[in-house]
Amino acid sequence: MSDVNTASKAQRARWRPLMTDKEDFTYVLSPYRTELFAHCYRMTGSIHDAEDLVQETLLRAWRSYGTFEGRASVRTWLYRIATNVCLSALEHRDRRLLPTGLGTPHADPEAPLATAMTEVSWLQPVPNALLGAPTDDPAAVVVHRASCRLALIAALQWLPPRQRAVLLLRDVLAMSAGEVADLLGTSVPAVKSALQRARAQLQRLAPAEDDITDTVTPDQQHLLDRYMRAFEDTDVHALLELLTQDAVAEMPPLPCWFTGREAIVRFFGTHVLTTRGRYRLVPTSANGQPAFALYRRGSDGLHHGHSVTVLTLAGHRISRISGFLDADLLDSFGLARTYGARHSRRVPA
């Protein structure tokens, strides 16, 4: 990612008259907010934590701006603050998980549902709209989205926080080892060692996906349309045809998860797709991946917000269904709590 917003001492001098109060300061630095949010989300795996940490970053930047000497770019200076804010926060917070990180898959998909584990800090999906795009370069946009994919974010949470920071600063933000060492207050050899360990661990936890694209192809769009129809029509046989043989399904805060398309379809047929018309789906996108908001019919006959499902595609099949059973997520996606006719029926790229 090119540092298009580099600020020299001369730029800083020109900005100072504008920064007479906190509102002016926030306005001048507003172009950095989206990428700082993406960085904090990668570090924490939480929309809400990321929002709070960006606010804390800007507050600390405001308070310490008088000591900023312009030897590094404003962008690098902000990333120094944001990274250290994240590291401090992570000292007191549990890692965020997905059910697949808790143990082996559930043996019986037709057994009664396990009790939701509300005491676990679960990973949250993030709307594409909140991640923005750091540049107009199409290749850089692909890298940006790939760095926010759900499997990668989940794997990052298993790295020690400082290793996580080093990997993101070096491999996602393309900072030099010297810049990262200065930012974290450590040595270049320490940065190189941490990066080597982080890369090796990440490769074990989340091998690189070869088919990442920055758009949904026409064939994949057809696949997504078929998924929506199968779900809304309660057609488990149609759902079976859409999954890879080794597909995975998980639904936090339920701790159980399933692997293999037959097991997944048995689970959905037993516990989810039991009544025709029970669900309505609204296409959206999260973590650089296609997603759906789910609305479930209530006793009043209306469909109310229920969950957000993020799909991982492998070619022309679905390899993972990650359903987040948290209706509050719809607010972050800018979606209504009750299903309405105005909703789009197409998945945004």
Short mmCIF file of C-alpha atoms in Angstrom, two decimals:
data_model
loop_
_atom_site.label_atom_id
_atom_site.label_comp_id
_atom_site.label_asym_id
_atom_site.label_seq_id
_atom_site.Cartn_x
_atom_site.Cartn_y
_atom_site.Cartn_z
CA MET A 1 0.00 0.00 0.00
CA SER A 2 1.52 3.31 -1.03
CA ASP A 3 1.76 5.99 1.61
CA VAL A 4 -0.21 8.56 -0.36
CA ASN A 5 -0.97 10.61 2.74
CA THR A 6 2.63 11.22 3.84
CA ALA A 7 2.90 14.47 5.75
CA SER A 8 6.19 16.34 5.97
CA LYS A 9 7.08 18.90 8.59
CA ALA A 10 5.93 21.56 6.13
CA GLN A 11 2.52 19.88 5.82
CA ARG A 12 2.29 19.67 9.58
CA ALA A 13 3.01 23.37 9.81
CA ARG A 14 0.22 24.09 7.34
CA TRP A 15 -2.19 21.89 9.29
CA ARG A 16 -1.50 23.43 12.68
CA PRO A 17 -3.67 26.55 12.10
CA LEU A 18 -6.56 24.23 11.21
CA MET A 19 -6.28 22.23 14.40
CA THR A 20 -7.63 24.76 16.82
CA ASP A 21 -10.06 22.29 18.37
CA LYS A 22 -10.82 18.59 18.44
CA GLU A 23 -13.40 18.83 15.64
CA ASP A 24 -10.85 20.37 13.26
CA PHE A 25 -8.31 17.73 14.22
CA THR A 26 -10.79 14.93 13.57
CA TYR A 27 -11.71 16.42 10.19
CA VAL A 28 -8.10 16.70 9.02
CA LEU A 29 -7.36 13.09 10.02
CA SER A 30 -10.68 11.67 8.82
CA PRO A 31 -9.13 10.08 5.68
CA TYR A 32 -7.22 7.71 7.99
CA ARG A 33 -10.22 6.57 10.03
CA THR A 34 -11.33 3.74 7.72
CA GLU A 35 -7.92 2.12 7.39
CA LEU A 36 -7.30 2.49 11.13
CA PHE A 37 -10.61 0.76 11.74
CA ALA A 38 -9.58 -2.11 9.44
CA HIS A 39 -6.27 -2.41 11.32
CA CYS A 40 -7.96 -2.47 14.72
CA TYR A 41 -10.50 -5.01 13.45
CA ARG A 42 -7.74 -7.31 12.21
CA MET A 43 -6.06 -7.03 15.59
CA THR A 44 -9.19 -7.70 17.67
CA GLY A 45 -11.74 -9.54 15.49
CA SER A 46 -14.50 -7.28 16.80
CA ILE A 47 -16.43 -4.45 15.16
CA HIS A 48 -17.26 -2.82 18.48
CA ASP A 49 -13.74 -3.11 19.88
CA ALA A 50 -12.32 -1.69 16.65
CA GLU A 51 -14.64 1.31 16.77
CA ASP A 52 -13.71 2.02 20.40
CA LEU A 53 -9.99 1.64 19.70
CA VAL A 54 -10.08 4.01 16.73
CA GLN A 55 -11.76 6.58 18.94
CA GLU A 56 -9.08 6.06 21.58
CA THR A 57 -6.38 6.37 18.90
CA LEU A 58 -7.70 9.71 17.68
CA LEU A 59 -8.09 10.97 21.24
CA ARG A 60 -4.48 10.08 22.07
CA ALA A 61 -3.32 11.61 18.80
CA TRP A 62 -5.13 14.85 19.66
CA ARG A 63 -3.57 14.95 23.11
CA SER A 64 -0.04 14.24 21.86
CA TYR A 65 -0.06 16.16 18.59
CA GLY A 66 2.07 18.91 20.07
CA THR A 67 4.94 16.43 20.45
CA PHE A 68 4.72 15.12 16.88
CA GLU A 69 7.90 16.26 15.13
CA GLY A 70 7.15 15.09 11.60
CA ARG A 71 10.10 12.70 11.36
CA ALA A 72 7.68 10.00 10.19
CA SER A 73 4.50 10.42 8.19
CA VAL A 74 1.27 11.22 9.99
CA ARG A 75 -0.02 7.86 8.80
CA THR A 76 2.87 5.96 10.39
CA TRP A 77 2.49 8.02 13.57
CA LEU A 78 -1.22 7.12 13.75
CA TYR A 79 -0.47 3.44 13.20
CA ARG A 80 2.04 3.59 16.05
CA ILE A 81 -0.67 4.91 18.35
CA ALA A 82 -3.36 2.53 17.06
CA THR A 83 -1.14 -0.55 17.35
CA ASN A 84 -0.11 0.26 20.89
CA VAL A 85 -3.71 1.03 21.85
CA CYS A 86 -4.67 -2.41 20.50
CA LEU A 87 -1.82 -4.16 22.30
CA SER A 88 -2.79 -2.52 25.60
CA ALA A 89 -6.44 -3.51 25.13
CA LEU A 90 -5.57 -7.11 24.23
CA GLU A 91 -3.71 -7.55 27.52
CA HIS A 92 -7.08 -7.58 29.27
CA ARG A 93 -9.30 -9.32 26.72
CA ASP A 94 -9.77 -12.93 25.69
CA ARG A 95 -9.09 -13.89 22.09
CA ARG A 96 -12.15 -13.95 19.89
CA LEU A 97 -13.02 -17.39 18.54
CA LEU A 98 -15.19 -19.28 16.11
CA PRO A 99 -16.73 -22.62 17.11
CA THR A 100 -14.26 -24.43 14.84
CA GLY A 101 -11.53 -23.23 17.21
CA LEU A 102 -13.05 -24.96 20.23
CA GLY A 103 -12.58 -28.63 19.37
CA THR A 104 -13.82 -31.42 17.16
CA PRO A 105 -17.01 -31.26 15.04
CA HIS A 106 -20.29 -32.30 16.57
CA ALA A 107 -20.95 -36.00 16.04
CA ASP A 108 -24.75 -36.01 15.72
CA PRO A 109 -26.32 -33.23 13.62
CA GLU A 110 -29.82 -34.37 14.62
CA ALA A 111 -29.19 -34.16 18.38
CA PRO A 112 -30.75 -31.33 20.42
CA LEU A 113 -28.95 -28.03 19.98
CA ALA A 114 -26.16 -27.24 22.39
CA THR A 115 -26.65 -24.32 24.75
CA ALA A 116 -25.30 -21.02 23.50
CA MET A 117 -21.98 -20.12 25.12
CA THR A 118 -22.45 -16.45 25.94
CA GLU A 119 -19.33 -16.38 28.11
CA VAL A 120 -17.08 -16.87 25.07
CA SER A 121 -15.78 -13.81 23.20
CA TRP A 122 -16.91 -14.66 19.67
CA LEU A 123 -15.41 -13.29 16.49
CA GLN A 124 -17.63 -10.81 14.66
CA PRO A 125 -18.01 -10.35 10.89
CA VAL A 126 -17.41 -6.87 9.51
CA PRO A 127 -19.39 -5.23 6.67
CA ASN A 128 -17.34 -4.49 3.58
CA ALA A 129 -18.61 -0.92 3.71
CA LEU A 130 -16.76 -0.31 6.99
CA LEU A 131 -13.48 -1.59 5.55
CA GLY A 132 -13.44 0.80 2.62
CA ALA A 133 -10.61 0.67 0.08
CA PRO A 134 -7.17 2.10 0.85
CA THR A 135 -6.35 2.93 -2.76
CA ASP A 136 -7.73 2.96 -6.28
CA ASP A 137 -5.23 0.27 -7.30
CA PRO A 138 -7.29 -2.91 -8.05
CA ALA A 139 -4.45 -5.20 -6.96
CA ALA A 140 -4.14 -3.39 -3.63
CA VAL A 141 -7.91 -3.64 -3.11
CA VAL A 142 -7.71 -7.43 -3.53
CA VAL A 143 -4.91 -7.62 -0.94
CA HIS A 144 -6.90 -5.38 1.42
CA ARG A 145 -10.00 -7.58 1.19
CA ALA A 146 -7.99 -10.79 1.44
CA SER A 147 -6.43 -9.52 4.67
CA CYS A 148 -9.91 -9.26 6.20
CA ARG A 149 -11.29 -12.63 5.16
CA LEU A 150 -13.00 -14.47 7.98
CA ALA A 151 -10.64 -17.47 8.09
CA LEU A 152 -7.60 -15.19 8.27
CA ILE A 153 -9.09 -12.99 11.01
CA ALA A 154 -9.93 -16.12 13.01
CA ALA A 155 -6.39 -17.46 12.57
CA LEU A 156 -4.83 -14.13 13.56
CA GLN A 157 -6.54 -14.32 16.94
CA TRP A 158 -4.41 -17.35 17.81
CA LEU A 159 -1.18 -15.41 17.39
CA PRO A 160 0.31 -13.62 20.40
CA PRO A 161 -0.72 -9.95 20.06
CA ARG A 162 2.77 -8.63 19.27
CA GLN A 163 3.31 -11.30 16.61
CA ARG A 164 -0.09 -10.39 15.22
CA ALA A 165 0.93 -6.73 15.07
CA VAL A 166 4.24 -7.48 13.38
CA LEU A 167 2.60 -9.65 10.74
CA LEU A 168 -0.06 -7.04 9.94
CA LEU A 169 2.39 -4.14 9.82
CA ARG A 170 4.83 -6.02 7.59
CA ASP A 171 2.64 -8.17 5.33
CA VAL A 172 -0.55 -6.11 5.10
CA LEU A 173 0.66 -2.53 5.52
CA ALA A 174 4.00 -3.22 3.83
CA MET A 175 6.07 -1.36 6.41
CA SER A 176 9.80 -2.09 6.53
CA ALA A 177 11.34 -4.10 9.36
CA GLY A 178 13.03 -0.92 10.53
CA GLU A 179 9.74 1.00 10.61
CA VAL A 180 8.03 -1.78 12.54
CA ALA A 181 10.91 -2.03 15.01
CA ASP A 182 10.74 1.71 15.64
CA LEU A 183 6.96 1.62 15.90
CA LEU A 184 6.97 -1.21 18.46
CA GLY A 185 10.07 -0.08 20.32
CA THR A 186 12.08 -3.21 19.55
CA SER A 187 14.94 -4.35 17.30
CA VAL A 188 14.98 -5.33 13.64
CA PRO A 189 16.15 -8.90 14.45
CA ALA A 190 13.26 -9.24 16.92
CA VAL A 191 10.81 -8.09 14.24
CA LYS A 192 12.20 -10.56 11.69
CA SER A 193 12.03 -13.41 14.20
CA ALA A 194 8.45 -12.58 15.22
CA LEU A 195 7.41 -12.33 11.57
CA GLN A 196 8.92 -15.71 10.74
CA ARG A 197 7.09 -17.39 13.63
CA ALA A 198 3.82 -15.62 12.82
CA ARG A 199 3.93 -16.62 9.14
CA ALA A 200 4.60 -20.25 10.02
CA GLN A 201 1.77 -20.36 12.54
CA LEU A 202 -0.63 -18.63 10.18
CA GLN A 203 0.15 -21.07 7.38
CA ARG A 204 -0.83 -23.94 9.69
CA LEU A 205 -4.03 -22.25 10.83
CA ALA A 206 -5.22 -20.62 7.60
CA PRO A 207 -3.45 -21.75 4.42
CA ALA A 208 -3.59 -19.18 1.62
CA GLU A 209 -6.69 -19.37 -0.57
CA ASP A 210 -5.86 -19.47 -4.27
CA ASP A 211 -9.25 -18.34 -5.57
CA ILE A 212 -9.64 -14.99 -3.81
CA THR A 213 -11.19 -12.38 -6.09
CA ASP A 214 -12.41 -8.87 -5.45
CA THR A 215 -15.77 -9.46 -7.17
CA VAL A 216 -18.44 -12.12 -7.38
CA THR A 217 -18.34 -13.79 -10.80
CA PRO A 218 -21.58 -14.44 -12.74
CA ASP A 219 -21.33 -18.17 -11.96
CA GLN A 220 -20.82 -17.44 -8.27
CA GLN A 221 -23.75 -15.03 -8.33
CA HIS A 222 -25.88 -17.84 -9.70
CA LEU A 223 -24.63 -20.04 -6.85
CA LEU A 224 -25.60 -17.39 -4.29
CA ASP A 225 -29.04 -16.98 -5.85
CA ARG A 226 -29.54 -20.75 -5.63
CA TYR A 227 -28.47 -20.71 -1.97
CA MET A 228 -31.01 -17.99 -1.19
CA ARG A 229 -33.78 -19.89 -2.96
CA ALA A 230 -32.89 -23.17 -1.26
CA PHE A 231 -32.96 -21.50 2.14
CA GLU A 232 -36.19 -19.59 1.63
CA ASP A 233 -37.91 -22.60 0.01
CA THR A 234 -36.70 -24.99 2.75
CA ASP A 235 -35.11 -27.17 0.08
CA VAL A 236 -32.38 -29.19 1.80
CA HIS A 237 -31.76 -31.26 -1.33
CA ALA A 238 -30.96 -28.11 -3.30
CA LEU A 239 -28.68 -26.96 -0.46
CA LEU A 240 -26.80 -30.28 -0.62
CA GLU A 241 -25.89 -29.67 -4.26
CA LEU A 242 -24.28 -26.30 -3.42
CA LEU A 243 -21.76 -27.51 -0.84
CA THR A 244 -18.28 -28.93 -1.22
CA GLN A 245 -17.81 -32.44 0.06
CA ASP A 246 -15.79 -31.21 3.06
CA ALA A 247 -17.85 -28.08 3.77
CA VAL A 248 -18.01 -26.66 7.31
CA ALA A 249 -20.92 -24.99 9.10
CA GLU A 250 -20.79 -23.07 12.38
CA MET A 251 -23.15 -20.72 14.21
CA PRO A 252 -21.73 -18.80 17.16
CA PRO A 253 -22.71 -18.50 19.98
CA LEU A 254 -23.63 -22.19 19.56
CA PRO A 255 -20.40 -24.11 20.27
CA CYS A 256 -21.26 -27.03 17.97
CA TRP A 257 -20.08 -27.15 14.38
CA PHE A 258 -20.35 -29.63 11.55
CA THR A 259 -18.20 -30.83 8.70
CA GLY A 260 -19.19 -32.68 5.54
CA ARG A 261 -22.13 -31.71 3.37
CA GLU A 262 -24.31 -34.64 4.44
CA ALA A 263 -23.93 -33.74 8.13
CA ILE A 264 -24.59 -30.07 7.42
CA VAL A 265 -27.75 -30.81 5.46
CA ARG A 266 -28.99 -33.17 8.19
CA PHE A 267 -28.44 -30.40 10.73
CA PHE A 268 -30.25 -27.78 8.66
CA GLY A 269 -33.05 -30.19 7.83
CA THR A 270 -33.57 -31.03 11.51
CA HIS A 271 -33.12 -27.66 13.22
CA VAL A 272 -33.31 -24.80 10.71
CA LEU A 273 -35.09 -25.49 7.42
CA THR A 274 -38.18 -26.99 8.99
CA THR A 275 -40.98 -24.68 7.81
CA ARG A 276 -41.38 -23.20 4.36
CA GLY A 277 -41.26 -19.41 4.40
CA ARG A 278 -39.75 -19.25 7.87
CA TYR A 279 -36.74 -17.26 6.65
CA ARG A 280 -36.13 -14.37 4.32
CA LEU A 281 -32.61 -13.53 3.17
CA VAL A 282 -31.13 -10.17 2.23
CA PRO A 283 -27.82 -10.17 0.32
CA THR A 284 -24.94 -8.18 1.74
CA SER A 285 -21.17 -8.62 2.03
CA ALA A 286 -18.73 -9.05 4.90
CA ASN A 287 -14.99 -9.59 5.25
CA GLY A 288 -14.59 -9.33 1.48
CA GLN A 289 -16.98 -12.27 1.09
CA PRO A 290 -20.65 -12.71 0.11
CA ALA A 291 -23.04 -12.71 3.03
CA PHE A 292 -26.74 -12.71 3.86
CA ALA A 293 -28.79 -11.13 6.61
CA LEU A 294 -31.41 -13.60 7.81
CA TYR A 295 -34.88 -12.63 8.97
CA ARG A 296 -37.02 -15.19 10.80
CA ARG A 297 -40.82 -15.14 10.89
CA GLY A 298 -42.27 -14.34 14.28
CA SER A 299 -45.64 -15.00 15.89
CA ASP A 300 -46.84 -11.67 14.46
CA GLY A 301 -46.31 -12.94 10.92
CA LEU A 302 -43.45 -10.51 10.24
CA HIS A 303 -39.85 -11.50 9.57
CA HIS A 304 -37.54 -10.04 12.20
CA GLY A 305 -33.76 -9.75 12.14
CA HIS A 306 -32.13 -12.98 13.26
CA SER A 307 -28.51 -13.36 12.13
CA VAL A 308 -25.79 -12.69 9.55
CA THR A 309 -24.31 -15.55 7.51
CA VAL A 310 -20.94 -15.22 5.79
CA LEU A 311 -20.21 -17.68 2.98
CA THR A 312 -16.80 -18.88 1.83
CA LEU A 313 -16.77 -19.93 -1.81
CA ALA A 314 -14.48 -22.52 -3.36
CA GLY A 315 -14.88 -22.23 -7.10
CA HIS A 316 -18.55 -22.89 -7.83
CA ARG A 317 -19.40 -24.42 -4.46
CA ILE A 318 -19.76 -23.22 -0.86
CA SER A 319 -17.01 -24.47 1.45
CA ARG A 320 -18.05 -22.75 4.69
CA ILE A 321 -21.24 -21.38 6.21
CA SER A 322 -20.56 -19.09 9.16
CA GLY A 323 -23.83 -17.98 10.72
CA PHE A 324 -23.58 -15.35 13.45
CA LEU A 325 -26.72 -15.57 15.58
CA ASP A 326 -26.74 -11.96 16.69
CA ALA A 327 -29.51 -9.70 15.41
CA ASP A 328 -27.63 -6.62 16.68
CA LEU A 329 -25.14 -7.12 13.83
CA LEU A 330 -27.77 -5.88 11.39
CA ASP A 331 -27.26 -2.36 12.73
CA SER A 332 -23.59 -2.43 11.71
CA PHE A 333 -24.63 -3.57 8.22
CA GLY A 334 -27.10 -0.70 7.92
CA LEU A 335 -30.04 -3.10 7.60
CA ALA A 336 -33.51 -2.81 9.08
CA ARG A 337 -34.59 -5.01 11.97
CA THR A 338 -37.75 -6.06 10.09
CA TYR A 339 -37.73 -7.50 6.58
CA GLY A 340 -39.16 -5.16 3.94
CA ALA A 341 -39.72 -5.15 0.19
CA ARG A 342 -37.13 -2.40 -0.33
CA HIS A 343 -34.23 -4.76 0.35
CA SER A 344 -31.97 -5.62 -2.58
CA ARG A 345 -31.96 -9.16 -3.92
CA ARG A 346 -28.42 -9.03 -5.27
CA VAL A 347 -25.16 -9.59 -3.45
CA PRO A 348 -22.87 -6.53 -3.60
CA ALA A 349 -19.36 -7.19 -4.91
#
